[in-house]
PDB file of C-alpha atoms in Angstrom:
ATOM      1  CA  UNK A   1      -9.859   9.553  17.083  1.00  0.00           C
ATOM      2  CA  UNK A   2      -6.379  10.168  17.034  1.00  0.00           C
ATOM      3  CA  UNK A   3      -4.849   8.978  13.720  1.00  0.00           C
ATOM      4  CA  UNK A   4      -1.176   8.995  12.982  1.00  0.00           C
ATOM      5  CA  UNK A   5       1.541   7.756  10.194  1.00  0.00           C
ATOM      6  CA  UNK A   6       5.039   7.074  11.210  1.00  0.00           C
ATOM      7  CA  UNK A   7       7.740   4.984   9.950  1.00  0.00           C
ATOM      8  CA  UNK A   8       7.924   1.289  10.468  1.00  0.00           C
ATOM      9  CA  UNK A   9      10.213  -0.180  12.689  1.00  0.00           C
ATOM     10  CA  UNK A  10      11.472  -3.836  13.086  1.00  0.00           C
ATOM     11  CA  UNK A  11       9.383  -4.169  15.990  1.00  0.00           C
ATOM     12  CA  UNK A  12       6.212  -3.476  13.297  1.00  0.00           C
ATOM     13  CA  UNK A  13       6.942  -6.756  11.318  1.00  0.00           C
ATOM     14  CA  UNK A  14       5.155  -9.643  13.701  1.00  0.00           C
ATOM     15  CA  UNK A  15       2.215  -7.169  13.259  1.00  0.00           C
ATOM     16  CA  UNK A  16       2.552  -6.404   9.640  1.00  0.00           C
ATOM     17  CA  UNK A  17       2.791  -9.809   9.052  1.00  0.00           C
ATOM     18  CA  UNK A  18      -0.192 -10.710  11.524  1.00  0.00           C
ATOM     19  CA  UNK A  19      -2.424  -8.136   9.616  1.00  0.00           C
ATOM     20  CA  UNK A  20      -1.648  -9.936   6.036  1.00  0.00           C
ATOM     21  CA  UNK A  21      -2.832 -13.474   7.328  1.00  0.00           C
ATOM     22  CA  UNK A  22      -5.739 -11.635   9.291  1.00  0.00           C
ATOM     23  CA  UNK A  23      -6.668 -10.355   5.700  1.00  0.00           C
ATOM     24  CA  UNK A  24      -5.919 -13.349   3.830  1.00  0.00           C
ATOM     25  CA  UNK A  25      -8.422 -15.152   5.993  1.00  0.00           C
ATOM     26  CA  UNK A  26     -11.039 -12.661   5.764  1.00  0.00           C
ATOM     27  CA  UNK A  27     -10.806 -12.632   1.759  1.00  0.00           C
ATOM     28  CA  UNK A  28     -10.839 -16.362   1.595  1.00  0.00           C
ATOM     29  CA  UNK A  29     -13.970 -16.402   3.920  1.00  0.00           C
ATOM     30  CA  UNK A  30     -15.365 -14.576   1.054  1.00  0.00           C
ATOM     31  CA  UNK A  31     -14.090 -16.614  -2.060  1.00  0.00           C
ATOM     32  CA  UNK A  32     -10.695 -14.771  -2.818  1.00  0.00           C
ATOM     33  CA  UNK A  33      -7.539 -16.615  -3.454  1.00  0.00           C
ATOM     34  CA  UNK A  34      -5.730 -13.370  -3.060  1.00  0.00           C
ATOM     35  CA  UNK A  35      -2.605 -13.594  -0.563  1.00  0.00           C
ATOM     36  CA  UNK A  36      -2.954 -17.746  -0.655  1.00  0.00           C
ATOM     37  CA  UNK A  37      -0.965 -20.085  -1.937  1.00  0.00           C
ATOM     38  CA  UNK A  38      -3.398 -21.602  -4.194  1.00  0.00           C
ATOM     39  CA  UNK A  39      -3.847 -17.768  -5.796  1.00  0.00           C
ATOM     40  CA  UNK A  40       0.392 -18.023  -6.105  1.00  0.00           C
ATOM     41  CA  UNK A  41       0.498 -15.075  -3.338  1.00  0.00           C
ATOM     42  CA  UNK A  42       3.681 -15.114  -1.373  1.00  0.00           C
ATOM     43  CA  UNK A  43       4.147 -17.140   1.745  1.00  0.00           C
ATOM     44  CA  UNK A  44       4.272 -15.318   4.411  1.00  0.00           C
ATOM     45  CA  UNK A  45       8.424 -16.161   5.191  1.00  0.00           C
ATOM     46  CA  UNK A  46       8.800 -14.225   1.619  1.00  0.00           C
ATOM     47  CA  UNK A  47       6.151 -11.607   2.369  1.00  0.00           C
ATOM     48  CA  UNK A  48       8.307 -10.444   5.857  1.00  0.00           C
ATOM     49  CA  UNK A  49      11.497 -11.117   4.369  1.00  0.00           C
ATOM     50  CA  UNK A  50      10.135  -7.983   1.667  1.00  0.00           C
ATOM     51  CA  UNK A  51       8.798  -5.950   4.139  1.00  0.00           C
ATOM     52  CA  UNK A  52      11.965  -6.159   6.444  1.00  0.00           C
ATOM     53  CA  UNK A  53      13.466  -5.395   3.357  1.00  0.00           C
ATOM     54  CA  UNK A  54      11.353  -1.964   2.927  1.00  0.00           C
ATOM     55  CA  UNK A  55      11.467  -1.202   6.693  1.00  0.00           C
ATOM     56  CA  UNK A  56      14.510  -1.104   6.301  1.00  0.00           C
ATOM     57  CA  UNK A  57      14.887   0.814   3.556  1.00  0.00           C
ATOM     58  CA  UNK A  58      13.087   3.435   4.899  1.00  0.00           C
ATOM     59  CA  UNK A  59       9.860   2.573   2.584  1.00  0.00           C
ATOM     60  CA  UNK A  60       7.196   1.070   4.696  1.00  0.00           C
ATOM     61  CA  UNK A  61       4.811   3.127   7.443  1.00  0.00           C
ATOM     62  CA  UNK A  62       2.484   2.587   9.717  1.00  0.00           C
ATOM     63  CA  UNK A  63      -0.893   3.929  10.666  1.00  0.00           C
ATOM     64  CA  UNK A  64      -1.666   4.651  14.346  1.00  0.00           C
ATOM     65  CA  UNK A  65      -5.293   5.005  15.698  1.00  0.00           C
ATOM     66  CA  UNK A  66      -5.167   6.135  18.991  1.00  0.00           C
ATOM     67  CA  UNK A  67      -1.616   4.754  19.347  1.00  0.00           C
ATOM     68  CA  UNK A  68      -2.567   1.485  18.300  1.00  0.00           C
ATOM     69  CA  UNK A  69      -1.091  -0.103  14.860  1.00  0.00           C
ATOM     70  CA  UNK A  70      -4.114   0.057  12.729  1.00  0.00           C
ATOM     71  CA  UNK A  71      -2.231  -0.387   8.988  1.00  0.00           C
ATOM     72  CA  UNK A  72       0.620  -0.104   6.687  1.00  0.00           C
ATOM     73  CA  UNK A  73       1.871   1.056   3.523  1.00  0.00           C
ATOM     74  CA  UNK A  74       4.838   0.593   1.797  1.00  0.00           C
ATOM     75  CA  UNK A  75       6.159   3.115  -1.086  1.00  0.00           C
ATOM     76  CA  UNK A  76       9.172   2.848  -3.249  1.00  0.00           C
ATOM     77  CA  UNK A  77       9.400   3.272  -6.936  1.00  0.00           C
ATOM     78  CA  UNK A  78       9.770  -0.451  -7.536  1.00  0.00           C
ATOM     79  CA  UNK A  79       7.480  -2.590  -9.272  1.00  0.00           C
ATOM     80  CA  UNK A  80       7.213  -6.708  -9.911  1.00  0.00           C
ATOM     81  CA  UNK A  81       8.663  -7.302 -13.975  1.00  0.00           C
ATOM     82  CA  UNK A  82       6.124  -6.849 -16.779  1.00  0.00           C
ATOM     83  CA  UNK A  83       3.659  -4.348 -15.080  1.00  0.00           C
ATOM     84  CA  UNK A  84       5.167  -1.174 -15.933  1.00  0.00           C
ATOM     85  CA  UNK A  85       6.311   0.204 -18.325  1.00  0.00           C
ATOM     86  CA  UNK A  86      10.384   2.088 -17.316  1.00  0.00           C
ATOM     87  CA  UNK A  87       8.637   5.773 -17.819  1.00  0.00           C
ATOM     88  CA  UNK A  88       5.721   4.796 -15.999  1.00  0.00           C
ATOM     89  CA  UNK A  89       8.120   3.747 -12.949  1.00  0.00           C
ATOM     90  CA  UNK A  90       9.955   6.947 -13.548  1.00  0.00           C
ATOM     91  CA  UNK A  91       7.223   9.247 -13.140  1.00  0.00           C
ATOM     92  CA  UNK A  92       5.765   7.542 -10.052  1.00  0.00           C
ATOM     93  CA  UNK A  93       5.779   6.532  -6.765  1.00  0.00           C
ATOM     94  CA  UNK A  94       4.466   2.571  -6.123  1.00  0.00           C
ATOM     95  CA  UNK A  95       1.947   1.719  -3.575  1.00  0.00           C
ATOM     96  CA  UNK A  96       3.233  -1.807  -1.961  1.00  0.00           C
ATOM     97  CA  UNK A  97       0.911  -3.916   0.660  1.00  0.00           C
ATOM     98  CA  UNK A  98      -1.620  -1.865   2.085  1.00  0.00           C
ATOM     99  CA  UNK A  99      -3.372  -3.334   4.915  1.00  0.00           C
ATOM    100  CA  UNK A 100      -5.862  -1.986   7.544  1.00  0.00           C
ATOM    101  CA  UNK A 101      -6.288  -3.962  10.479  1.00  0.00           C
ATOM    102  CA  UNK A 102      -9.631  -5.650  10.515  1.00  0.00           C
ATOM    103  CA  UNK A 103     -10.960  -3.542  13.936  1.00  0.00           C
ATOM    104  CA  UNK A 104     -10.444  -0.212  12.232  1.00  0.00           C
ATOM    105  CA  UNK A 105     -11.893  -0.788   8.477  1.00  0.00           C
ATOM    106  CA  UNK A 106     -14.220   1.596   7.627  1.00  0.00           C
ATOM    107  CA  UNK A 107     -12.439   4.276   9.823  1.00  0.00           C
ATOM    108  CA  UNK A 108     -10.298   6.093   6.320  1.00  0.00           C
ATOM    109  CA  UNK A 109      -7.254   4.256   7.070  1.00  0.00           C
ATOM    110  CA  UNK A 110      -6.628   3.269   4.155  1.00  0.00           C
ATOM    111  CA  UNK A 111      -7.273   6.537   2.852  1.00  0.00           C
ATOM    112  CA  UNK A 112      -4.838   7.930   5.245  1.00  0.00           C
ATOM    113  CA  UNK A 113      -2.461   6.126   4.065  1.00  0.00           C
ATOM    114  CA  UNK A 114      -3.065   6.558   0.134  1.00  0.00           C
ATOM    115  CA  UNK A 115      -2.515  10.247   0.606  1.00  0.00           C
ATOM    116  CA  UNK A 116       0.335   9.798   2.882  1.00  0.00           C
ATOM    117  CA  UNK A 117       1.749   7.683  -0.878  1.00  0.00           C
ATOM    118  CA  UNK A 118       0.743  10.782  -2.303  1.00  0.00           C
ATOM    119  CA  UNK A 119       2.306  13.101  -0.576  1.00  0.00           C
ATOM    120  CA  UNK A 120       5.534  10.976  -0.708  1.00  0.00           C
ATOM    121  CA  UNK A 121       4.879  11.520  -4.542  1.00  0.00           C
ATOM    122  CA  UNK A 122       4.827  15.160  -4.327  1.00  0.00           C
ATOM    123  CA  UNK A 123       7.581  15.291  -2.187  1.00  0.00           C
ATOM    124  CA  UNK A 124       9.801  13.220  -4.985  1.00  0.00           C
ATOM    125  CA  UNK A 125       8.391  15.823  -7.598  1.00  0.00           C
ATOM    126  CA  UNK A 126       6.367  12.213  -9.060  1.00  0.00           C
ATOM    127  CA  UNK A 127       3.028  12.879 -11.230  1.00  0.00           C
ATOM    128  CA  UNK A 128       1.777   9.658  -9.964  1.00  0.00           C
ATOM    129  CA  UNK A 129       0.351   6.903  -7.447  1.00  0.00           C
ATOM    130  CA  UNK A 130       0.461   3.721  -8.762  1.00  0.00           C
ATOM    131  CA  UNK A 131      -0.531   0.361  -7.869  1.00  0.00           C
ATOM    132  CA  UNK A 132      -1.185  -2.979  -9.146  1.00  0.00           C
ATOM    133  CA  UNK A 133      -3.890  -4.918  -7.370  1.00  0.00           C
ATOM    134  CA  UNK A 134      -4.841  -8.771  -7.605  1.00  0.00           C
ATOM    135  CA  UNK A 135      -6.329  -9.300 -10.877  1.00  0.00           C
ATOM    136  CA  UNK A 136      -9.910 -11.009  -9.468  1.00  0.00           C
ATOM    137  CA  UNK A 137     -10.435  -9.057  -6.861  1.00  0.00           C
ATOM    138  CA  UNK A 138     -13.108  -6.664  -7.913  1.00  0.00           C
ATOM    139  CA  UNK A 139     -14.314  -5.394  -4.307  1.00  0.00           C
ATOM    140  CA  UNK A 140     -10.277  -4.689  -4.053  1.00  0.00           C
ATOM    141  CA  UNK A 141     -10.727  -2.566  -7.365  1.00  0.00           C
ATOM    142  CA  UNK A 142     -13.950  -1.038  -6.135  1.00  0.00           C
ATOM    143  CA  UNK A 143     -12.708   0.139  -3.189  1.00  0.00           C
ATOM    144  CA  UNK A 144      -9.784   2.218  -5.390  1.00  0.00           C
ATOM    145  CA  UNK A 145     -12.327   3.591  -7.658  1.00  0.00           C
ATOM    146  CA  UNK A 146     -13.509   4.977  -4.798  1.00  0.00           C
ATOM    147  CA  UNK A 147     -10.510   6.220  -3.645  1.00  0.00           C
ATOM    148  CA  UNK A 148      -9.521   7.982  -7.194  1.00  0.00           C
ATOM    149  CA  UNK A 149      -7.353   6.187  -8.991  1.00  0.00           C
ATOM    150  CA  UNK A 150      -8.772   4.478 -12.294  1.00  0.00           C
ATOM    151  CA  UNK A 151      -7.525   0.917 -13.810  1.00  0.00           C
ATOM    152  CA  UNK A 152      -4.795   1.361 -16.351  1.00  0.00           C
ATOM    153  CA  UNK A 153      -4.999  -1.592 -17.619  1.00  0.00           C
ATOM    154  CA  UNK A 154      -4.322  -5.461 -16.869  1.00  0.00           C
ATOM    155  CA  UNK A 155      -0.867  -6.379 -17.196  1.00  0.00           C
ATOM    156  CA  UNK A 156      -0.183  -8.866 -20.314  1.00  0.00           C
ATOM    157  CA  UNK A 157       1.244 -12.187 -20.132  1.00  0.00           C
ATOM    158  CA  UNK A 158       4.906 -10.493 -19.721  1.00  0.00           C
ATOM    159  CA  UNK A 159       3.742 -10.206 -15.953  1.00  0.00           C
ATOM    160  CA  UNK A 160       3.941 -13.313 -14.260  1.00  0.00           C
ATOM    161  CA  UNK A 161       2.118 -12.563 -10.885  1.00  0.00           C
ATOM    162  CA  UNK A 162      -1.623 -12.458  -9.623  1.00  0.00           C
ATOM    163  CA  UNK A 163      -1.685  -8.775  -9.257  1.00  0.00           C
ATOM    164  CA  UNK A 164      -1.707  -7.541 -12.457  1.00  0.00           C
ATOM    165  CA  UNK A 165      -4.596  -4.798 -12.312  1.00  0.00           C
ATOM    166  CA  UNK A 166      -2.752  -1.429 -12.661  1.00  0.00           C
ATOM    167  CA  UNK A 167      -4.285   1.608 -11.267  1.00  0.00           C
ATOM    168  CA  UNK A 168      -2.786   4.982 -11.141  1.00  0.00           C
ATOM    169  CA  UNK A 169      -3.896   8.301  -9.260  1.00  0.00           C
ATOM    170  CA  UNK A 170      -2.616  11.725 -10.416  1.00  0.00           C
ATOM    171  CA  UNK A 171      -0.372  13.395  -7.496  1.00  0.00           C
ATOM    172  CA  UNK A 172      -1.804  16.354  -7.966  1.00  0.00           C
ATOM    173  CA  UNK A 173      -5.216  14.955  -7.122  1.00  0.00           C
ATOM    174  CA  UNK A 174      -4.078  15.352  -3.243  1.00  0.00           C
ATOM    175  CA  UNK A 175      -2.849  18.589  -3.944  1.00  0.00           C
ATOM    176  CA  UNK A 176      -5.599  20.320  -2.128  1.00  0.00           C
ATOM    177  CA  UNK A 177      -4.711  18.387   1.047  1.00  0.00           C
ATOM    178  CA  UNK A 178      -1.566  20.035   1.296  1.00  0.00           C
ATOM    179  CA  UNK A 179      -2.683  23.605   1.360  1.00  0.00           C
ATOM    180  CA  UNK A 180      -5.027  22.507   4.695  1.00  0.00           C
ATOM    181  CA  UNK A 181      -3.420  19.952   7.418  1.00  0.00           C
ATOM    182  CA  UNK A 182      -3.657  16.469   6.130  1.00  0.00           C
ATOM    183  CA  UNK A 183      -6.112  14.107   7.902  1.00  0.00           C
ATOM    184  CA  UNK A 184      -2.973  12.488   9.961  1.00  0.00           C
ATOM    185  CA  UNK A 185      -0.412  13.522  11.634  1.00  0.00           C
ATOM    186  CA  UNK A 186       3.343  12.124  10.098  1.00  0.00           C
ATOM    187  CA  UNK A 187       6.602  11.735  11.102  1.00  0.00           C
ATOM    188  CA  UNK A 188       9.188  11.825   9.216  1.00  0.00           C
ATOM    189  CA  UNK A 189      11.176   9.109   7.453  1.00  0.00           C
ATOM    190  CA  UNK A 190      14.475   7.889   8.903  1.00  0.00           C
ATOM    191  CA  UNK A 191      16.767   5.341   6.982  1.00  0.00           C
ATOM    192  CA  UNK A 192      17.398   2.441   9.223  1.00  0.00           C
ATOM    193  CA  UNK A 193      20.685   1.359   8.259  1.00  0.00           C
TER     194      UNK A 193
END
């Protein structure tokens, strides 16, 4: 298995946006509100307006398996109001829609992509990964336990959205990685513009 990260194109957006109603139909299969409208998530015009947004921006990758799109990440240093603090944003990079295509979970996608944020982080000279999750979705905050990062806290009332569980990873926790080649193979970021 052949897995690479590259930038996101325009081309990547019907897929991006196919792989957050794939997901949004798996959670609700399994009792989550997260993504819906009933759970206040964004439609889905909003959601690719954003991520066009990012693409374009330079700010949003994709994950390759064997050439086929398999996930994406977006990374800025942008956050929704009310979940972090201004130093926190300073100091950090923020993790943005992560989604693994169905056919490929359990293959370290994801974690591909996590320590592709992180070495985005390094790169920027940031101490941290950061993230805010939807607030009731525990397997969600299980599965970045797992990953590393612990829960910060849950955003107050100041924060208006449904993804107010923060969790943060320390940079140099993939600092390791960058001594050996990382587990993917990246291209580099060009600004569409």
């Amino acid at each position: 298995m052949t897995l690479r990260i590259r930038p996101a194109r325009l081309d990547d957006l019907r897929t991006i946006c196919r792989l957050r109603l794939q997901r949004t139909a798996w959670l609700a299969a399994r009792g989550s509100d997260q993504w819906t409208r009933e759970g206040r998530g964004l439609p889905i015009e909003t959601f690719a307006g954003s991520v066009a947004q990012a693409i374009s921006n330079g700010e949003t990758w994709m994950a390759e398996v064997d050439g086929e799109r398999a996930g994406t990440i977006t990374v800025n240093d942008r956050a929704d109001e009310g979940l972090w603090s201004p130093g926190e944003l300073a100091d950090a990079v923020i993790v943005h829609y992560m989604i693994v295509d169905l056919r490929f979970a359990g293959q370290r996608v994801g974690e591909a992509l996590l320590a592709h944020a992180g070495s985005i982080a390094w790169d920027k000279h940031r101490a941290w990964v950061r993230l805010d999750a939807w607030t009731t979705n525990n397997g969600l905050h299980a599965y970045y336990h797992r990953a590393g990062f612990r829960l910060v806290r849950i955003a107050g009332p100041e924060a208006t959205g449904p993804s107010r569980a923060l969790f943060e990873r320390r940079t140099a926790a993939w600092a390791p990685a960058r001594t050996k080649p990382l587990p993917a193979l990246v291209e580099p970021a060009r600004h569409h513009g």
